Amino acid sequence: MPATLQNTTNFILLGLITHPRLPGLVFAVVFSIFVVAVVANVVMILLIHVDARLHSPMYFLLSQLSLMDTVYICITVPKMLQDLLSREKTISFLGCALQIFLYLTLIGGEFFLLGLMAYDRYVAVCNPLRYPALMSHRVCLFMVLGSWVGGSLDGFMLTPVTMSFPYCGSREINHFFCEIPAVLKLACVDTSLYETLMYACCVLMLLLPIAVISASYARILLTVHRMNSAQARRKAFATCSSHIMVVSLFYGAAFYTNVLPHSYHTPEKDKVVSAFYTILTPMLNPLIYSLRNKDVAAALRRALGRCPSSKRVRAVAVSGKY
């Protein structure tokens, strides 16, 4: 093999488990999670779109989170499932680049969107009278657009540089998708400076939404503490609890990936953490919001209730003719 592998050659993904003893079982588990995640997020998007009671800024932002999660899980899991059933676990150079770009865009977009959702809760709890003006439909559109654009900037900056390195020797990526640190291990040049700059970029991207989230919830806690009504306190906490859980799950995994030093990382740990926020988190997010949010749960019950009721109406109409 020549010293330098041309950057048009396919890579090989070793998978979440390099040599699974029961690939069928792993496939069944991952496929089940994938189906639940996609169905739950699509149902969440449809509910928010159809039910007029959910036409508010908070649920508009939530629908965008579900959209990001749907695309996010579809980037990695179908390829992972295909590789579990196939001997050829290859991914093309362009396919790998596309996977990196979309992954960076969506994870960056979720960073910003979760920060903006915290700001939305701050306005709702601390400035309820100004909420319609501060969170107008136009402002929400700018927020969503800013999240997508902010995430794509990371993808546009890091993807070309990552794929411009010469890759030589082994083509085997010790991962189930093209994550940058795993891909860079195949480079036949020193990438330490680039990895340091990438690390700094990711930390900066994390710090901005974390600052917004911390400031928003600090003000929310202060406002709730000053409330005289216990019912008002419970309502305020209820509107924020789901978002806090989602933020904790997502940023906990992101903290490990982007903030902890390399000495804490191993290929096995990295794959487990990546599986958590690329496979499990997109499934958990809509479930958390549907189970802990009374408005979403009520909208789901109304949507399910329409099906049998409409059938009964049609049955009565038909029987009345005779």
Short mmCIF file of C-alpha atoms in Angstrom, two decimals:
data_model
loop_
_atom_site.label_atom_id
_atom_site.label_comp_id
_atom_site.label_asym_id
_atom_site.label_seq_id
_atom_site.Cartn_x
_atom_site.Cartn_y
_atom_site.Cartn_z
CA MET A 1 0.00 0.00 0.00
CA PRO A 2 1.41 3.44 -0.79
CA ALA A 3 2.47 5.63 2.12
CA THR A 4 -0.39 8.04 1.61
CA LEU A 5 -3.93 6.84 1.13
CA GLN A 6 -5.72 9.00 -1.42
CA ASN A 7 -8.59 11.01 0.02
CA THR A 8 -11.04 9.37 -2.35
CA THR A 9 -10.77 5.92 -0.80
CA ASN A 10 -13.49 4.41 1.34
CA PHE A 11 -13.14 4.18 5.11
CA ILE A 12 -14.21 1.21 7.23
CA LEU A 13 -16.38 1.76 10.34
CA LEU A 14 -15.62 -0.82 13.03
CA GLY A 15 -18.93 -0.12 14.79
CA LEU A 16 -20.12 0.48 18.32
CA ILE A 17 -19.02 -3.05 19.28
CA THR A 18 -16.06 -4.18 17.19
CA HIS A 19 -16.91 -7.88 17.14
CA PRO A 20 -20.41 -8.35 18.59
CA ARG A 21 -21.23 -11.90 19.63
CA LEU A 22 -24.91 -11.36 18.97
CA PRO A 23 -25.18 -8.84 16.13
CA GLY A 24 -28.86 -9.68 15.69
CA LEU A 25 -29.61 -8.68 19.28
CA VAL A 26 -27.62 -5.45 18.96
CA PHE A 27 -29.48 -4.71 15.72
CA ALA A 28 -32.87 -5.32 17.36
CA VAL A 29 -32.09 -3.05 20.33
CA VAL A 30 -30.68 -0.19 18.22
CA PHE A 31 -33.47 -0.50 15.64
CA SER A 32 -36.13 -0.37 18.39
CA ILE A 33 -34.59 2.76 19.88
CA PHE A 34 -34.34 4.31 16.40
CA VAL A 35 -38.02 3.63 15.61
CA VAL A 36 -39.20 4.97 18.97
CA ALA A 37 -37.04 8.10 18.58
CA VAL A 38 -38.22 8.88 15.05
CA VAL A 39 -41.90 8.17 15.79
CA ALA A 40 -41.84 10.16 19.07
CA ASN A 41 -40.19 13.18 17.47
CA VAL A 42 -42.44 13.14 14.40
CA VAL A 43 -45.53 12.84 16.61
CA MET A 44 -44.26 15.77 18.69
CA ILE A 45 -43.81 17.90 15.56
CA LEU A 46 -47.28 16.99 14.22
CA LEU A 47 -48.97 17.62 17.58
CA ILE A 48 -47.43 21.07 17.86
CA HIS A 49 -48.39 21.87 14.28
CA VAL A 50 -51.98 20.58 14.49
CA ASP A 51 -53.08 21.52 18.03
CA ALA A 52 -53.88 25.24 18.32
CA ARG A 53 -53.26 25.14 22.10
CA LEU A 54 -49.60 24.42 21.39
CA HIS A 55 -49.11 27.35 19.02
CA SER A 56 -46.81 29.24 21.38
CA PRO A 57 -43.11 30.18 21.24
CA MET A 58 -42.09 27.47 23.70
CA TYR A 59 -43.63 24.69 21.64
CA PHE A 60 -42.44 26.19 18.36
CA LEU A 61 -38.87 25.95 19.68
CA LEU A 62 -39.62 22.44 20.95
CA SER A 63 -40.78 21.41 17.47
CA GLN A 64 -37.43 22.59 16.10
CA LEU A 65 -35.63 20.52 18.74
CA SER A 66 -37.62 17.48 17.64
CA LEU A 67 -36.78 18.23 14.00
CA MET A 68 -33.07 18.44 14.84
CA ASP A 69 -33.25 15.20 16.82
CA THR A 70 -35.00 13.42 13.93
CA VAL A 71 -32.38 14.45 11.40
CA TYR A 72 -29.62 13.90 13.95
CA ILE A 73 -30.44 10.26 14.63
CA CYS A 74 -30.98 9.57 10.91
CA ILE A 75 -27.42 10.65 10.14
CA THR A 76 -25.73 7.84 12.07
CA VAL A 77 -28.11 5.04 13.04
CA PRO A 78 -29.28 3.77 9.59
CA LYS A 79 -25.64 3.36 8.53
CA MET A 80 -24.88 1.66 11.84
CA LEU A 81 -27.79 -0.77 11.33
CA GLN A 82 -26.66 -1.49 7.79
CA ASP A 83 -23.14 -2.27 9.00
CA LEU A 84 -24.47 -4.71 11.63
CA LEU A 85 -26.02 -6.81 8.86
CA SER A 86 -23.30 -6.39 6.26
CA ARG A 87 -19.76 -7.63 5.92
CA GLU A 88 -18.85 -4.49 3.98
CA LYS A 89 -18.78 -1.75 6.62
CA THR A 90 -17.36 0.88 4.30
CA ILE A 91 -18.27 4.53 4.02
CA SER A 92 -17.07 6.69 1.15
CA PHE A 93 -14.81 9.67 1.68
CA LEU A 94 -17.59 12.08 0.65
CA GLY A 95 -20.09 10.17 2.80
CA CYS A 96 -17.79 10.54 5.78
CA ALA A 97 -17.38 14.26 5.12
CA LEU A 98 -21.16 14.71 4.83
CA GLN A 99 -21.70 12.81 8.07
CA ILE A 100 -19.19 15.04 9.88
CA PHE A 101 -20.75 18.23 8.50
CA LEU A 102 -24.33 17.30 9.38
CA TYR A 103 -23.31 15.99 12.81
CA LEU A 104 -21.47 19.24 13.65
CA THR A 105 -24.30 21.39 12.29
CA LEU A 106 -27.00 19.62 14.28
CA ILE A 107 -25.11 19.26 17.54
CA GLY A 108 -24.09 22.92 17.34
CA GLY A 109 -27.64 23.90 16.46
CA GLU A 110 -28.95 22.03 19.52
CA PHE A 111 -26.41 23.81 21.74
CA PHE A 112 -27.76 27.18 20.68
CA LEU A 113 -31.42 26.11 20.59
CA LEU A 114 -31.34 24.78 24.16
CA GLY A 115 -29.84 28.06 25.30
CA LEU A 116 -32.58 30.02 23.54
CA MET A 117 -35.23 27.75 25.05
CA ALA A 118 -33.86 28.66 28.49
CA TYR A 119 -34.20 32.36 27.56
CA ASP A 120 -37.81 31.68 26.52
CA ARG A 121 -38.53 30.21 29.97
CA TYR A 122 -36.85 33.20 31.62
CA VAL A 123 -39.10 35.64 29.75
CA ALA A 124 -42.21 33.55 30.49
CA VAL A 125 -41.53 33.39 34.25
CA CYS A 126 -39.82 36.73 34.92
CA ASN A 127 -41.47 39.02 32.33
CA PRO A 128 -44.87 37.46 31.56
CA LEU A 129 -46.49 40.78 30.56
CA ARG A 130 -43.80 41.44 27.94
CA TYR A 131 -43.70 37.83 26.74
CA PRO A 132 -45.82 38.37 23.57
CA ALA A 133 -43.52 41.21 22.47
CA LEU A 134 -40.19 39.68 23.47
CA MET A 135 -41.07 36.26 22.03
CA SER A 136 -43.04 37.24 18.94
CA HIS A 137 -43.25 34.90 15.96
CA ARG A 138 -40.63 36.94 14.13
CA VAL A 139 -38.23 36.73 17.07
CA CYS A 140 -38.75 32.97 17.28
CA LEU A 141 -37.98 32.59 13.58
CA PHE A 142 -34.74 34.54 14.04
CA MET A 143 -33.87 32.33 17.02
CA VAL A 144 -34.37 29.14 15.04
CA LEU A 145 -32.53 30.50 12.01
CA GLY A 146 -29.68 31.63 14.26
CA SER A 147 -29.44 28.15 15.79
CA TRP A 148 -29.20 26.46 12.40
CA VAL A 149 -26.72 29.01 11.04
CA GLY A 150 -24.60 28.95 14.22
CA GLY A 151 -24.38 25.18 14.07
CA SER A 152 -23.55 25.16 10.36
CA LEU A 153 -20.63 27.56 10.92
CA ASP A 154 -18.93 24.89 13.00
CA GLY A 155 -19.58 22.36 10.23
CA PHE A 156 -18.27 24.66 7.50
CA MET A 157 -15.11 25.46 9.47
CA LEU A 158 -14.11 22.02 10.73
CA THR A 159 -15.25 19.63 8.00
CA PRO A 160 -12.99 20.89 5.15
CA VAL A 161 -9.94 21.03 7.42
CA THR A 162 -10.56 17.54 8.82
CA MET A 163 -10.96 15.99 5.39
CA SER A 164 -7.95 17.83 3.93
CA PHE A 165 -5.43 15.85 5.98
CA PRO A 166 -3.68 12.98 4.19
CA TYR A 167 -4.85 9.62 5.55
CA CYS A 168 -2.51 6.69 5.26
CA GLY A 169 -2.12 3.13 6.46
CA SER A 170 -5.24 1.66 8.02
CA ARG A 171 -8.64 2.77 6.78
CA GLU A 172 -10.42 1.45 9.89
CA ILE A 173 -12.22 4.08 11.96
CA ASN A 174 -12.75 2.73 15.47
CA HIS A 175 -16.26 4.16 15.74
CA PHE A 176 -19.80 3.64 14.43
CA PHE A 177 -19.79 6.94 12.52
CA CYS A 178 -17.28 9.50 11.30
CA GLU A 179 -16.60 11.47 14.46
CA ILE A 180 -13.64 13.83 14.01
CA PRO A 181 -11.33 12.53 16.81
CA ALA A 182 -11.71 8.95 15.55
CA VAL A 183 -11.04 10.00 11.94
CA LEU A 184 -7.97 12.08 12.84
CA LYS A 185 -6.29 9.03 14.35
CA LEU A 186 -5.80 7.75 10.80
CA ALA A 187 -3.98 10.90 9.64
CA CYS A 188 -0.33 10.45 8.73
CA VAL A 189 0.62 14.00 9.81
CA ASP A 190 0.67 15.70 13.18
CA THR A 191 -2.82 17.03 13.94
CA SER A 192 -2.19 18.13 17.55
CA LEU A 193 -2.38 21.88 16.75
CA TYR A 194 -5.64 21.43 14.86
CA GLU A 195 -7.08 19.30 17.67
CA THR A 196 -6.17 22.02 20.19
CA LEU A 197 -7.84 24.70 18.08
CA MET A 198 -10.87 22.46 17.55
CA TYR A 199 -11.03 21.84 21.32
CA ALA A 200 -10.98 25.61 21.97
CA CYS A 201 -13.67 26.18 19.33
CA CYS A 202 -15.95 23.55 20.88
CA VAL A 203 -15.44 24.96 24.39
CA LEU A 204 -16.32 28.46 23.18
CA MET A 205 -19.40 27.11 21.43
CA LEU A 206 -20.43 25.43 24.69
CA LEU A 207 -19.74 28.46 26.89
CA LEU A 208 -22.14 30.83 25.10
CA PRO A 209 -25.34 28.76 25.49
CA ILE A 210 -24.26 27.59 28.97
CA ALA A 211 -23.91 31.24 30.01
CA VAL A 212 -27.42 31.99 28.67
CA ILE A 213 -28.87 28.92 30.42
CA SER A 214 -27.14 29.69 33.73
CA ALA A 215 -28.17 33.35 33.71
CA SER A 216 -31.75 32.50 32.71
CA TYR A 217 -32.27 29.92 35.42
CA ALA A 218 -30.55 32.05 38.06
CA ARG A 219 -33.11 34.78 37.35
CA ILE A 220 -35.93 32.22 37.27
CA LEU A 221 -34.94 30.79 40.67
CA LEU A 222 -34.73 34.29 42.13
CA THR A 223 -38.17 35.19 40.75
CA VAL A 224 -39.73 31.92 41.95
CA HIS A 225 -38.24 32.44 45.41
CA ARG A 226 -40.02 35.80 45.65
CA MET A 227 -43.41 34.35 44.67
CA ASN A 228 -45.97 34.25 47.49
CA SER A 229 -48.21 31.62 45.92
CA ALA A 230 -47.17 27.97 46.23
CA GLN A 231 -49.28 27.15 43.16
CA ALA A 232 -47.42 29.77 41.11
CA ARG A 233 -44.11 28.27 42.21
CA ARG A 234 -45.20 24.78 41.19
CA LYS A 235 -46.38 26.06 37.81
CA ALA A 236 -43.09 27.88 37.21
CA PHE A 237 -41.04 24.81 38.10
CA ALA A 238 -43.28 22.60 35.96
CA THR A 239 -42.67 24.75 32.87
CA CYS A 240 -38.90 24.50 33.37
CA SER A 241 -38.35 20.96 34.68
CA SER A 242 -38.51 19.20 31.29
CA HIS A 243 -36.04 21.61 29.73
CA ILE A 244 -33.64 21.25 32.68
CA MET A 245 -33.65 17.47 32.28
CA VAL A 246 -32.98 17.67 28.53
CA VAL A 247 -30.18 20.21 29.08
CA SER A 248 -28.60 18.00 31.76
CA LEU A 249 -28.59 14.95 29.48
CA PHE A 250 -27.28 16.75 26.40
CA TYR A 251 -24.68 18.99 28.02
CA GLY A 252 -23.47 16.22 30.33
CA ALA A 253 -22.41 14.13 27.34
CA ALA A 254 -21.08 17.20 25.51
CA PHE A 255 -18.97 18.12 28.56
CA TYR A 256 -17.29 14.72 28.50
CA THR A 257 -16.66 14.86 24.75
CA ASN A 258 -15.47 18.45 24.39
CA VAL A 259 -14.15 19.60 27.77
CA LEU A 260 -12.45 16.69 29.56
CA PRO A 261 -8.73 16.26 28.70
CA HIS A 262 -7.65 13.51 26.30
CA SER A 263 -6.23 11.48 29.20
CA TYR A 264 -9.80 10.70 30.29
CA HIS A 265 -10.77 9.41 26.86
CA THR A 266 -10.56 5.89 25.47
CA PRO A 267 -12.07 4.64 22.19
CA GLU A 268 -14.57 2.49 24.12
CA LYS A 269 -15.69 5.34 26.40
CA ASP A 270 -15.95 7.73 23.46
CA LYS A 271 -18.19 5.32 21.55
CA VAL A 272 -20.47 4.77 24.56
CA VAL A 273 -20.84 8.52 25.18
CA SER A 274 -21.40 9.16 21.45
CA ALA A 275 -24.07 6.43 21.41
CA PHE A 276 -25.75 8.12 24.37
CA TYR A 277 -26.20 11.52 22.72
CA THR A 278 -26.64 10.33 19.15
CA ILE A 279 -29.03 7.42 19.82
CA LEU A 280 -30.55 7.66 23.30
CA THR A 281 -30.92 11.43 23.71
CA PRO A 282 -33.05 11.93 20.55
CA MET A 283 -35.38 9.23 21.94
CA LEU A 284 -35.48 10.60 25.50
CA ASN A 285 -36.11 14.27 24.61
CA PRO A 286 -39.68 13.88 23.23
CA LEU A 287 -40.53 11.30 25.90
CA ILE A 288 -39.44 13.69 28.67
CA TYR A 289 -41.51 16.53 27.23
CA SER A 290 -44.57 14.35 26.59
CA LEU A 291 -44.54 12.63 29.97
CA ARG A 292 -43.70 15.68 32.11
CA ASN A 293 -45.60 18.34 30.18
CA LYS A 294 -49.34 18.46 30.80
CA ASP A 295 -50.08 20.48 27.64
CA VAL A 296 -48.33 17.98 25.37
CA ALA A 297 -49.91 15.01 27.16
CA ALA A 298 -53.35 16.61 26.85
CA ALA A 299 -52.78 17.34 23.15
CA LEU A 300 -51.78 13.71 22.61
CA ARG A 301 -54.94 12.49 24.36
CA ARG A 302 -57.08 14.83 22.25
CA ALA A 303 -55.41 13.59 19.07
CA LEU A 304 -55.93 9.95 20.06
CA GLY A 305 -59.49 10.68 21.11
CA ARG A 306 -60.42 12.09 17.73
CA CYS A 307 -59.91 8.76 15.98
CA PRO A 308 -62.55 6.66 17.78
CA SER A 309 -64.93 9.61 18.10
CA SER A 310 -64.85 10.26 14.37
CA LYS A 311 -65.53 6.58 13.72
CA ARG A 312 -68.53 6.67 16.06
CA VAL A 313 -69.90 9.75 14.31
CA ARG A 314 -69.62 8.07 10.92
CA ALA A 315 -71.25 4.89 12.29
CA VAL A 316 -74.19 6.86 13.69
CA ALA A 317 -74.62 8.75 10.42
CA VAL A 318 -74.64 5.53 8.42
CA SER A 319 -77.11 3.81 10.76
CA GLY A 320 -79.37 6.86 10.63
CA LYS A 321 -79.77 6.48 6.89
CA TYR A 322 -81.31 3.09 7.39
#
